[in-house]
Structure formats: C-alpha cells, structure tokens
XYZ file of C-alpha atoms in Angstrom:
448
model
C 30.586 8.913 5.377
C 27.738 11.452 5.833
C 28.390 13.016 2.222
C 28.445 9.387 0.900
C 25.134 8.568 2.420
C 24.057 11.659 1.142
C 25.163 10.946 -2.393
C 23.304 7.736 -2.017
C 19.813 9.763 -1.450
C 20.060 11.932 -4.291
C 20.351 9.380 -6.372
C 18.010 7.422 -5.826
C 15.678 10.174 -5.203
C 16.698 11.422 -8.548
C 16.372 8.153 -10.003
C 12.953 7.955 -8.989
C 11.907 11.307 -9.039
C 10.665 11.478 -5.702
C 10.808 15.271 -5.688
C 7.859 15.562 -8.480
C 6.026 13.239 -7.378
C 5.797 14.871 -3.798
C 6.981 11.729 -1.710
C 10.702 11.154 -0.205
C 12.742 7.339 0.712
C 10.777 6.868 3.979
C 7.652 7.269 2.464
C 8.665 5.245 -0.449
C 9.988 2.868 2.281
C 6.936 2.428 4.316
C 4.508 2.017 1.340
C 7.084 -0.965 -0.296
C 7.159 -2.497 3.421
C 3.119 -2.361 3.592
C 2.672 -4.009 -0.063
C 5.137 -6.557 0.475
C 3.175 -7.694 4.276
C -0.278 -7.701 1.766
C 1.601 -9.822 -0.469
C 3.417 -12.050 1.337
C 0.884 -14.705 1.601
C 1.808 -16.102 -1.743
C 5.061 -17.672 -0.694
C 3.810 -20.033 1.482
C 0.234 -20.401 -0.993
C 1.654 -21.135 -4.238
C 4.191 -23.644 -3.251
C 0.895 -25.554 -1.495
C -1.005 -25.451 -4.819
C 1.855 -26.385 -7.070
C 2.772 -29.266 -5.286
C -0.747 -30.663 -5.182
C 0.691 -30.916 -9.305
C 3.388 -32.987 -8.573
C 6.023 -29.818 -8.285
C 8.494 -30.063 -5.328
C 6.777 -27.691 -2.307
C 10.694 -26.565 -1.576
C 11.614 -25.623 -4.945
C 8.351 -24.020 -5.657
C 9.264 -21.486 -2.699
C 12.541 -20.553 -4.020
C 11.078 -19.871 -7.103
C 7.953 -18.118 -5.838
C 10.530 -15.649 -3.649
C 12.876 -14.990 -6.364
C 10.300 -14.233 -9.248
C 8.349 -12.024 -7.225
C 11.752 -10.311 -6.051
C 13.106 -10.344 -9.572
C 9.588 -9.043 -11.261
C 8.496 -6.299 -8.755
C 12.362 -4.820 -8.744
C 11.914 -4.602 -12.662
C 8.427 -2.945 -12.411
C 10.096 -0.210 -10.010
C 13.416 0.369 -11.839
C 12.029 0.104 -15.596
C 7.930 1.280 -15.452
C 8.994 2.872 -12.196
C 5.121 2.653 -10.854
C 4.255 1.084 -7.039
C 3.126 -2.343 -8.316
C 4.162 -5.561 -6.864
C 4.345 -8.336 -9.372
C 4.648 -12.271 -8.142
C 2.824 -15.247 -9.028
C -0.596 -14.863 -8.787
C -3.257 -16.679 -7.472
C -6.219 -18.092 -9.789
C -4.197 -18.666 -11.910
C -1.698 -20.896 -10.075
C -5.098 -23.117 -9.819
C -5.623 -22.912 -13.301
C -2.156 -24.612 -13.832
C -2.110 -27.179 -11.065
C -5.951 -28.484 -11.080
C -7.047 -27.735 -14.610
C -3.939 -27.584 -16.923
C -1.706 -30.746 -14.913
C -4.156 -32.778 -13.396
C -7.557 -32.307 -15.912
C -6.104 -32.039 -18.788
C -2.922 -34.520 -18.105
C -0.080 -31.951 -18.892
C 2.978 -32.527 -17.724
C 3.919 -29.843 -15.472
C 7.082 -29.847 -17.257
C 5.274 -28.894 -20.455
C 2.505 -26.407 -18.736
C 5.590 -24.400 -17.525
C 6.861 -24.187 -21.396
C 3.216 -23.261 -21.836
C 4.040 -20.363 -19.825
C 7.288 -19.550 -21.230
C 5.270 -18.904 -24.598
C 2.802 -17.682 -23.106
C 5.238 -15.033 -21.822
C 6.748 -14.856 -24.908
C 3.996 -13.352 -26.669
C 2.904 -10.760 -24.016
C 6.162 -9.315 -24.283
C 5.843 -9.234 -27.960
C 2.615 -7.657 -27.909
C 3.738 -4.750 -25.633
C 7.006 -4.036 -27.898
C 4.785 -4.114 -30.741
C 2.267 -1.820 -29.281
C 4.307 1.524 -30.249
C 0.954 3.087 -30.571
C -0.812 2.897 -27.031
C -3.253 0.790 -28.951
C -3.332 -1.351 -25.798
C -4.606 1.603 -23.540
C -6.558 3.205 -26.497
C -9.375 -0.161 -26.557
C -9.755 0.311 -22.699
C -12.218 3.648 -22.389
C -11.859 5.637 -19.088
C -15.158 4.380 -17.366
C -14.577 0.995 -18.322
C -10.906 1.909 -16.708
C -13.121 3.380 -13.602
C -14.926 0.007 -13.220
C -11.676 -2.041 -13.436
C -10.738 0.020 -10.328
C -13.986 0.140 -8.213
C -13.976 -3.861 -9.308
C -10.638 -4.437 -7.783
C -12.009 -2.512 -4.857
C -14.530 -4.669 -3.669
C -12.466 -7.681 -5.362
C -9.559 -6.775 -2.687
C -12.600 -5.719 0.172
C -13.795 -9.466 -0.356
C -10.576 -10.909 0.481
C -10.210 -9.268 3.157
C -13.827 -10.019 4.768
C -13.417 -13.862 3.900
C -9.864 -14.016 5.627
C -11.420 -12.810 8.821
C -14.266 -14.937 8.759
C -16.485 -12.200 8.869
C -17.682 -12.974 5.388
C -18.273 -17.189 4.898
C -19.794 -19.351 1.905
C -23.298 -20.654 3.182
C -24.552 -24.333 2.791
C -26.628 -23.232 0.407
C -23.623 -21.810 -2.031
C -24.244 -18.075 -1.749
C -21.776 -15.637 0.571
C -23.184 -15.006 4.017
C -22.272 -13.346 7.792
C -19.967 -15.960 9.168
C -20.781 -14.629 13.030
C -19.661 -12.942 15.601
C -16.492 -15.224 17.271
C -13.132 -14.766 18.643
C -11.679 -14.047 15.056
C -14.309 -11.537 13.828
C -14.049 -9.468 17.244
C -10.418 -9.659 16.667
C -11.027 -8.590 13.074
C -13.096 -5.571 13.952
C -11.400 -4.146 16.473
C -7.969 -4.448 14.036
C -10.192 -2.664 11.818
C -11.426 0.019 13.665
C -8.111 0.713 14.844
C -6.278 1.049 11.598
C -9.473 2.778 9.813
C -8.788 5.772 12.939
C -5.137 6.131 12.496
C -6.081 6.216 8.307
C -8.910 9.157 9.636
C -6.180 10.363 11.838
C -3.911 10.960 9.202
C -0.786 8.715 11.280
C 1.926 8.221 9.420
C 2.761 4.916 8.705
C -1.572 3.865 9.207
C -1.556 0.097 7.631
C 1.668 -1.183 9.147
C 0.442 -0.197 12.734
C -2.529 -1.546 11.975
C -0.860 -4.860 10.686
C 1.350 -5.084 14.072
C -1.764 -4.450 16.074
C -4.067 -7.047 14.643
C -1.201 -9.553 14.842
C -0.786 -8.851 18.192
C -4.331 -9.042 18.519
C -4.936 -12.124 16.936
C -1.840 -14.209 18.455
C -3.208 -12.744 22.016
C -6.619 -14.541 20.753
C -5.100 -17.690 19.750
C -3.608 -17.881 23.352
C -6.583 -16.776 25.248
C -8.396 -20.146 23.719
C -5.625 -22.502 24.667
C -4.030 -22.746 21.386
C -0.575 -21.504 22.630
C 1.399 -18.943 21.124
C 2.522 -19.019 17.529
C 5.965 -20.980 17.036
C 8.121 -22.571 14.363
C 8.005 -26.251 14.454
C 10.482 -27.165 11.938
C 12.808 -24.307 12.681
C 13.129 -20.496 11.474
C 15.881 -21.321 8.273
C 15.059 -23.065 5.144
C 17.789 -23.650 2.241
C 16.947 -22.549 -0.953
C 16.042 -25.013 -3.455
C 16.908 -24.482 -6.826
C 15.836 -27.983 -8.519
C 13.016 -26.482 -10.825
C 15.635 -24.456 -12.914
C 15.627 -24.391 -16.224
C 12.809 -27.353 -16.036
C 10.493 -26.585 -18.428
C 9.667 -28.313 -21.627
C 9.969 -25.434 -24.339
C 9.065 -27.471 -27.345
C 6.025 -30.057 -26.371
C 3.896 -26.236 -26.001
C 3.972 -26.271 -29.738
C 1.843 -28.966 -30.779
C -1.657 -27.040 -31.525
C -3.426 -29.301 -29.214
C -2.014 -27.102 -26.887
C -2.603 -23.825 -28.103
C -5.899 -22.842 -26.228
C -3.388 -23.550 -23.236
C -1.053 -21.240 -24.051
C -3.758 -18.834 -24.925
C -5.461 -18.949 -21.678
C -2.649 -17.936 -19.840
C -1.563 -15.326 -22.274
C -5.087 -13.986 -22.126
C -5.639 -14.635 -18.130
C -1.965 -12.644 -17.927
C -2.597 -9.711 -19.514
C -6.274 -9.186 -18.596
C -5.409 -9.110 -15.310
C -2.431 -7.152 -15.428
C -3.813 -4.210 -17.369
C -6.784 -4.223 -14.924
C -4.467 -4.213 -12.203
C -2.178 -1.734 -13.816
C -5.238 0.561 -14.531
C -7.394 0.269 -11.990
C -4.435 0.885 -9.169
C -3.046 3.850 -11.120
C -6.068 5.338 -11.652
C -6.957 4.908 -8.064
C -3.979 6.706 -6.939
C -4.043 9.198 -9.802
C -0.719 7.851 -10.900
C -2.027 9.546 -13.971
C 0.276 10.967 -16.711
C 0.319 14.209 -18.941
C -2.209 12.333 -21.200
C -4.344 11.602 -18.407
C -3.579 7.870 -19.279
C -2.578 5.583 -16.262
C 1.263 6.164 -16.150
C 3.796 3.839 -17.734
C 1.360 1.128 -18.751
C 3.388 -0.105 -21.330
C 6.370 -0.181 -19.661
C 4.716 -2.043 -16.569
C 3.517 -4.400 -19.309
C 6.159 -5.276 -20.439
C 7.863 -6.144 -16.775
C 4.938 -8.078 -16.098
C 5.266 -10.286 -19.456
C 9.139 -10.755 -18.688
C 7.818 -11.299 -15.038
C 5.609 -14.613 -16.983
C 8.793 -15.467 -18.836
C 11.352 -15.565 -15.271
C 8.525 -17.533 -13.859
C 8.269 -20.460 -16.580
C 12.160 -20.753 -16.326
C 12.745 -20.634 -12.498
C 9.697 -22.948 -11.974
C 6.664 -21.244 -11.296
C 2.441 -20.356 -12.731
C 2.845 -16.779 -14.157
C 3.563 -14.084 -12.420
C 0.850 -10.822 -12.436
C 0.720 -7.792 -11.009
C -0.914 -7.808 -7.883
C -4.353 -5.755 -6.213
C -2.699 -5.957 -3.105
C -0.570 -2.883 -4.094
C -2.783 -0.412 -3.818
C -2.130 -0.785 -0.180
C 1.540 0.347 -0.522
C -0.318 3.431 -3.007
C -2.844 4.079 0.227
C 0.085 4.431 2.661
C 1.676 6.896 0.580
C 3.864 5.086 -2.439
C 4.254 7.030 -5.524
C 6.727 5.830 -7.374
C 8.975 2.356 -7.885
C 10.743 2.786 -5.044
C 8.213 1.517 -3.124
C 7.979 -1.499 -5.572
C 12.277 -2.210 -5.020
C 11.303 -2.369 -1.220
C 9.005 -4.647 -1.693
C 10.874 -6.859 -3.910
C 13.507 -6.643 -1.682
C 12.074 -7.527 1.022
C 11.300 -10.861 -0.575
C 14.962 -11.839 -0.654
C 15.560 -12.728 3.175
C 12.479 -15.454 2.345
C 14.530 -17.724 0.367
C 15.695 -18.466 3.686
C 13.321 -17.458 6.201
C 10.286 -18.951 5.266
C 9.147 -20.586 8.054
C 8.882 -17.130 9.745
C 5.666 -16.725 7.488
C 3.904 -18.506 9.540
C 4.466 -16.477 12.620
C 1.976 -13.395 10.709
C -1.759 -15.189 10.607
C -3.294 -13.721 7.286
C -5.852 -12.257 10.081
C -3.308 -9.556 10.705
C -3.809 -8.527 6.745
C -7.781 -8.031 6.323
C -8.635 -4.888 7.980
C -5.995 -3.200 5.571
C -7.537 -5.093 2.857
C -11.031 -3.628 3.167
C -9.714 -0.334 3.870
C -7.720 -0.724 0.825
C -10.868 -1.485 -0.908
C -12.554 2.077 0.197
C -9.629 3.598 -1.428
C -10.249 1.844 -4.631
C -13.401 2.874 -5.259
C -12.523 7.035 -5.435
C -12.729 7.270 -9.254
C -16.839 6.406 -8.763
C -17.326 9.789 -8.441
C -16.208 10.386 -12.411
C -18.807 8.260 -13.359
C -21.814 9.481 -15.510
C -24.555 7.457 -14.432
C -27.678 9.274 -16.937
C -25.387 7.838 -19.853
C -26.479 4.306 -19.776
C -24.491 3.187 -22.344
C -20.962 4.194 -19.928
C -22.616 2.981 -16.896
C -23.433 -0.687 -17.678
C -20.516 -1.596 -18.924
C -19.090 0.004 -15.904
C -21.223 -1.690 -13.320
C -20.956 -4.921 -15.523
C -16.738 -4.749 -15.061
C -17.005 -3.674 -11.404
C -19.087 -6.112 -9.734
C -19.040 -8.947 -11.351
C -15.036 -9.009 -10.358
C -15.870 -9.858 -6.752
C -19.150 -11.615 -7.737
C -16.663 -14.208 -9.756
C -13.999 -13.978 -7.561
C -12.191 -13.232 -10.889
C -10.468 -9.759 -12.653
C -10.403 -11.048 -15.606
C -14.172 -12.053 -15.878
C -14.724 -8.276 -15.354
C -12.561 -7.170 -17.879
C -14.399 -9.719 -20.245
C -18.243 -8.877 -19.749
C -17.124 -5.093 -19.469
C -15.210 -5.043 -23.185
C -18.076 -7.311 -24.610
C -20.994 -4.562 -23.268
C -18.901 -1.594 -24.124
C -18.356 -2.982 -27.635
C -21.910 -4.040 -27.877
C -24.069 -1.338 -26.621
C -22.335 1.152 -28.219
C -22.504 -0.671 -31.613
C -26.364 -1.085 -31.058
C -27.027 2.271 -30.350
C -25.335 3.421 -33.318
C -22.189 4.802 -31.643
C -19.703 2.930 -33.722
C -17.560 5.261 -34.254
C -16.760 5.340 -30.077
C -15.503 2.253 -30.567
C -12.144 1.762 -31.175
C -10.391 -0.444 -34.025
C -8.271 -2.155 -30.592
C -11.399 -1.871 -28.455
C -13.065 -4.549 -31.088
C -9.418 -6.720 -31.058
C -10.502 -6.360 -26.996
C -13.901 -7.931 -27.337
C -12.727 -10.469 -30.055
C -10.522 -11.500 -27.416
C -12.608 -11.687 -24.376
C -15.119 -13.781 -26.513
C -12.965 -16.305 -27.664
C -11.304 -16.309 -23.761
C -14.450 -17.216 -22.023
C -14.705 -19.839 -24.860
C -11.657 -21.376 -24.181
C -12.807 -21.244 -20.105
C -15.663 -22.817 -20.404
C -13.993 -25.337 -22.252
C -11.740 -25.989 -19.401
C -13.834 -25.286 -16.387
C -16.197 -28.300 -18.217
C-alpha cells in the first residue's frame, strides 16, 4: 500500500514538475484549497444574476460548479499554470441585464452567442503558432496589467468589508468604523502577521479566523449563528444542457454580440494570465509569462463548456493569485481547486455558512502581492509609463480589466507612433489597438 501511495506521488509530482519548480503536493494542495475559498463566491453569485434573465437559479448552479471544475482542471493538466477559470463576473451582467433583458435576446440565443464566441477564441489561439498574441502585449504594459489587477483585487476586498462604500454623491468613500470593519481589520492584521511571519499555510488561517470572527460578530448583535434554512444537500440540476440556440447567433444583427464577448473573454483572460504570472514570476526561458497560449486556449474551451452546460463565459480569474501568494506553482494547485468544486453540485447550501467577510483581508493582501513587478518600471521614459499607469489604474477606477487593457493598448500604440517610435510597435500590437477601439465602440453602444 505504502509503495502504491508512493507511486501515486511521483507521478503526479512528475507530471507537474513539482521538483523544478521548487514546490511539493502539500504546497500545491494548500495554494488550490486557498484559490478555490477566493473563488467560491461565484456559485452562489452567478446563478442570482442569471436567473434575474429568466435562467433556472438551480440549473445555473450545476452548471456554474461543473464549468468551473471542468475549466480550471484543464488549465492545470494542459497549460499546467495556478489559474482558476469559472464564470466570471461582469460579464455574467453583461449577458443577463444588457444582452437578455436590453437588447431582448433570448437567453437561449445569447448562450449560442457564447458558444461562437468561444469558438473563435479557440481558433485564434490554435492559429497563433507565432506568439503573436504575447508579442502585441509589451512588458510594462504586461507590468500594468498586473499592478491593475492588484488594486482591482485590493478593491474587492475593501468593498466586501465595508471598509470601502459608494458615497451619495457617486464617488468611493470610508464606509466607517462598525462591527464589520473592526472584524475586517483585525482578520487583516492577523493574516498580514502570519504572511510577515512566514506561517505556512498564511491565507487559509487567516480565512478560518475571520470567519470565526465574523460569525462571533453576527452573534454578538443578536443575529444568531449562521445556519442552513433549506437544508445542507441540493440535487444537481442538469435542465440547461445542451440549451443553447447555435444558429439564431448568426444573423449579423448579432455580431457585435458575439464580438463583445469574444473581445470581453480574451481581454480579460490574457490580463489575468499575464498579470498573475508575471506577479509570481511564473516566467519562462523567454522571459514571457509561461504557457500563455496553452492557458488560452483552456480558457476559450472553458467559454465553449460554458455555452453548452448553460452558463455566461467562463474567464480566468484574479482571485488566483491568492493560491500563487500561498505558495502554488504549478497546475496542481489549479486540479485542487477544480476539484474542490465537485462536492458543490451537492453542497451548495453550505456556501452560505462562509460570509464573503471571511475572504477580504486575503484579498487586499493579495493585492500587495500584485503590485511587485512596479519596481521594473522605468518611470523617466514617459512614453512606457503612461500607458502603464493608464492600464493599471483605471482597472479598479472602472471596476473593469478589460477597460485597462483597452486605454493601455490604445496609449502604447499612440504615443509611441507620435513620437516617432513606430518601429516599437508591433504589427499584432496595432491588431491590439484596432481591437480595443472598435470594443469600446461596441460598449458604448450597449451601455447606451
């Protein structure tokens, strides 16, 4: 039995490599546990904005649980980086609120818009033999996509807590000290000295902790301690399957749909991609970020499982970097993690036992983390640093990756063309700002 179990570690740390990349299974293990409790949130989320579209809540779930199972599994076994890939948020409102109920799509048809949308990401990644992908983004735009996700990921976590609230008059302001922002800080402190500390194992403490924390709150002001109403099991619900409408998509009034997701799918996911591997110096021989095609391509068939099983498209998710933070190196941690979504096709009603309280401190500590490639960046070249600033802040500023990765590519492209530095400009880096142009086009369109 022990040489069987023992056969069973070698390969999979052979399969992984977890030798060269300096990290072992329990590592692996903790970091896949940590991205999947940052993640989790979405299982209960996306089934509540989907169904305000007319899709069943139930069926929703399933699918939510088994594309983000399905998609982050891939993106360990075939790109084999630490990236969790489910469907993502911003998005999902693009497809209930704007797509279904502006525009009057039938949600059976907005999923086949996602099905070709995921069609031709994959496409574009086979075809991209070249790199040409990676060759348009520049390493400080690549820099900003990080330090943008940073402070993207930081905001999250500050606006969970409370600490961080939208004021009457629009703008982001202190939301006060109260029971939930003590609770928050001292979750924060806590986990930011075991991260100083060096403890093994840092964000998932620190999870427990403010959990324990925050239901101790909740039952200090009367509200009782946290319990399952309806019950702790949940049947799977497989009634969106195979639900889509594959041929309504092609009528060209629907193009700029299917466009908008393609474009909203693989801005984000090469930001994500990029800006987490670079973060983590997940870097290969090339100093490129490592495996970005091949984590492409899971992502696009990751867009494809979600139009079939029932579901907005799936993306790779910021929250991983907190799996990278506690130590994940390689796609094991991403197989944990996609695991780990499996027991949820049943158990979902046991997400609401974890308050997303419990979450934030690790999400603003995550952010710190984020933001270590600043110190590459050459500020006395103007040209580098504007387009940088541009993609970092105006991630958070938007609440939106992908309107970073737009107003970065377009004042890259731009300055450097102005200032007679066309030649730094790359033939894909041009396709890149064509693109983002005629994207925030087509959003305007829809946002008005």
């Amino acid at each position: 039995m022990g040489g069987m179990e023992l056969d069973l570690t070698t390969r999979i740390s052979r399969i992984f490599d977890l030798y060269n990349n300096g990290t072992d299974i329990k590592t692996e293990a903790l970091a896949g546990a940590t991205a999947f409790l940052a993640t989790m949130y979405i299982i209960l989320v996306n089934p509540a904005v989907l169904s305000e579209a007319g899709l069943p809540y139930g069926a929703v779930l399933t699918a939510t649980v088994v594309v983000s199972a399905f998609s982050s599994i891939l993106m360990g076994v075939y790109a084999k980086n630490p990236i969790v890939v489910a469907p993502g948020m911003s998005i999902n409102y693009l497809f209930a609120y704007t797509v279904v109920e502006v525009e009057a799509v039938p949600w059976e048809t907005a999923l086949g818009c996602v099905f070709w949308a995921g069609a031709i990401f994959l496409l574009l990644t086979l075809l991209d033999r070249k790199k040409l992908i990676l060759e348009a983004v520049p390493p400080m735009l690549r820099y900003g996509f990080a330090g943008g996700i940073g402070l993207f990921i930081a905001s999250l976590g500050f606006q969970s807590a409370g600490f961080v609230l939208p004021l009457e008059s629009g703008v982001m302001g202190w939301g006060k000290i109260n029971a939930a922002t003590l609770t928050f800080l001292a979750g924060f402190i806590f986990t930011a000295v075991l991260m100083v500390r060096r403890v093994r194992g840092s964000l998932i403490l620190g999870i427990g902790a403010t959990a324990l924390l925050a239901w101790g709150m909740e039952a200090a002001l009367g509200m009782g301690p946290p319990s399952i109403a309806s019950g702790w099991w949940a049947s799977p619900d497989f009634s969106l399957l195979l639900r889509l409408d594959l041929w309504g998509p092609l009528r060209i009034a629907l193009w700029p749909i299917i466009f908008v997701f393609l474009s909203s799918c693989l801005f984000d996911s090469l930001a994500t991609c990029v800006g987490v591997c670079e973060a983590g110096n997940l870097i290969d021989e090339e100093g490129d970020p490592r495996n970005l095609g091949r984590s492409l391509k899971a992502n696009a068939l990751g867009v494809i499982a979600s139009a079939f099983l029932g579901t907005s498209p799936a993306t790779c998710y910021v929250e991983s970097a907190a799996g990278v933070q506690e130590g994940g190196r390689t796609g094991l941690s991403a197989v944990v993690a996609g695991l780990l979504f499996l027991p949820f096709l049943f158990l979902s009603p046991l997400l609401a036992l974890v308050p997303p309280l419990a979450t934030a401190p690790v999400l603003v500590l995550v952010g710190v983390f984020m933001l270590r490639p600043l110190v590459r960046v050459r500020w006395e070249r103007l040209d580098d640093a504007i387009p940088f600033f541009l993609a970092m802040f105006l991630m958070p500023l938007t609440y939106s990756i992908t309107q970073g990765i737009i107003w970065g590519c377009l004042s890259w492209t731009v300055l450097k063309a102005a200032c007679g530095k066309r030649g730094q400009v790359p033939p894909a880096m041009w396709a890149m700002a064509l693109l983002s142009l005629l994207l925030l086009i087509d959003l305007e369109r829809f946002v008005h």
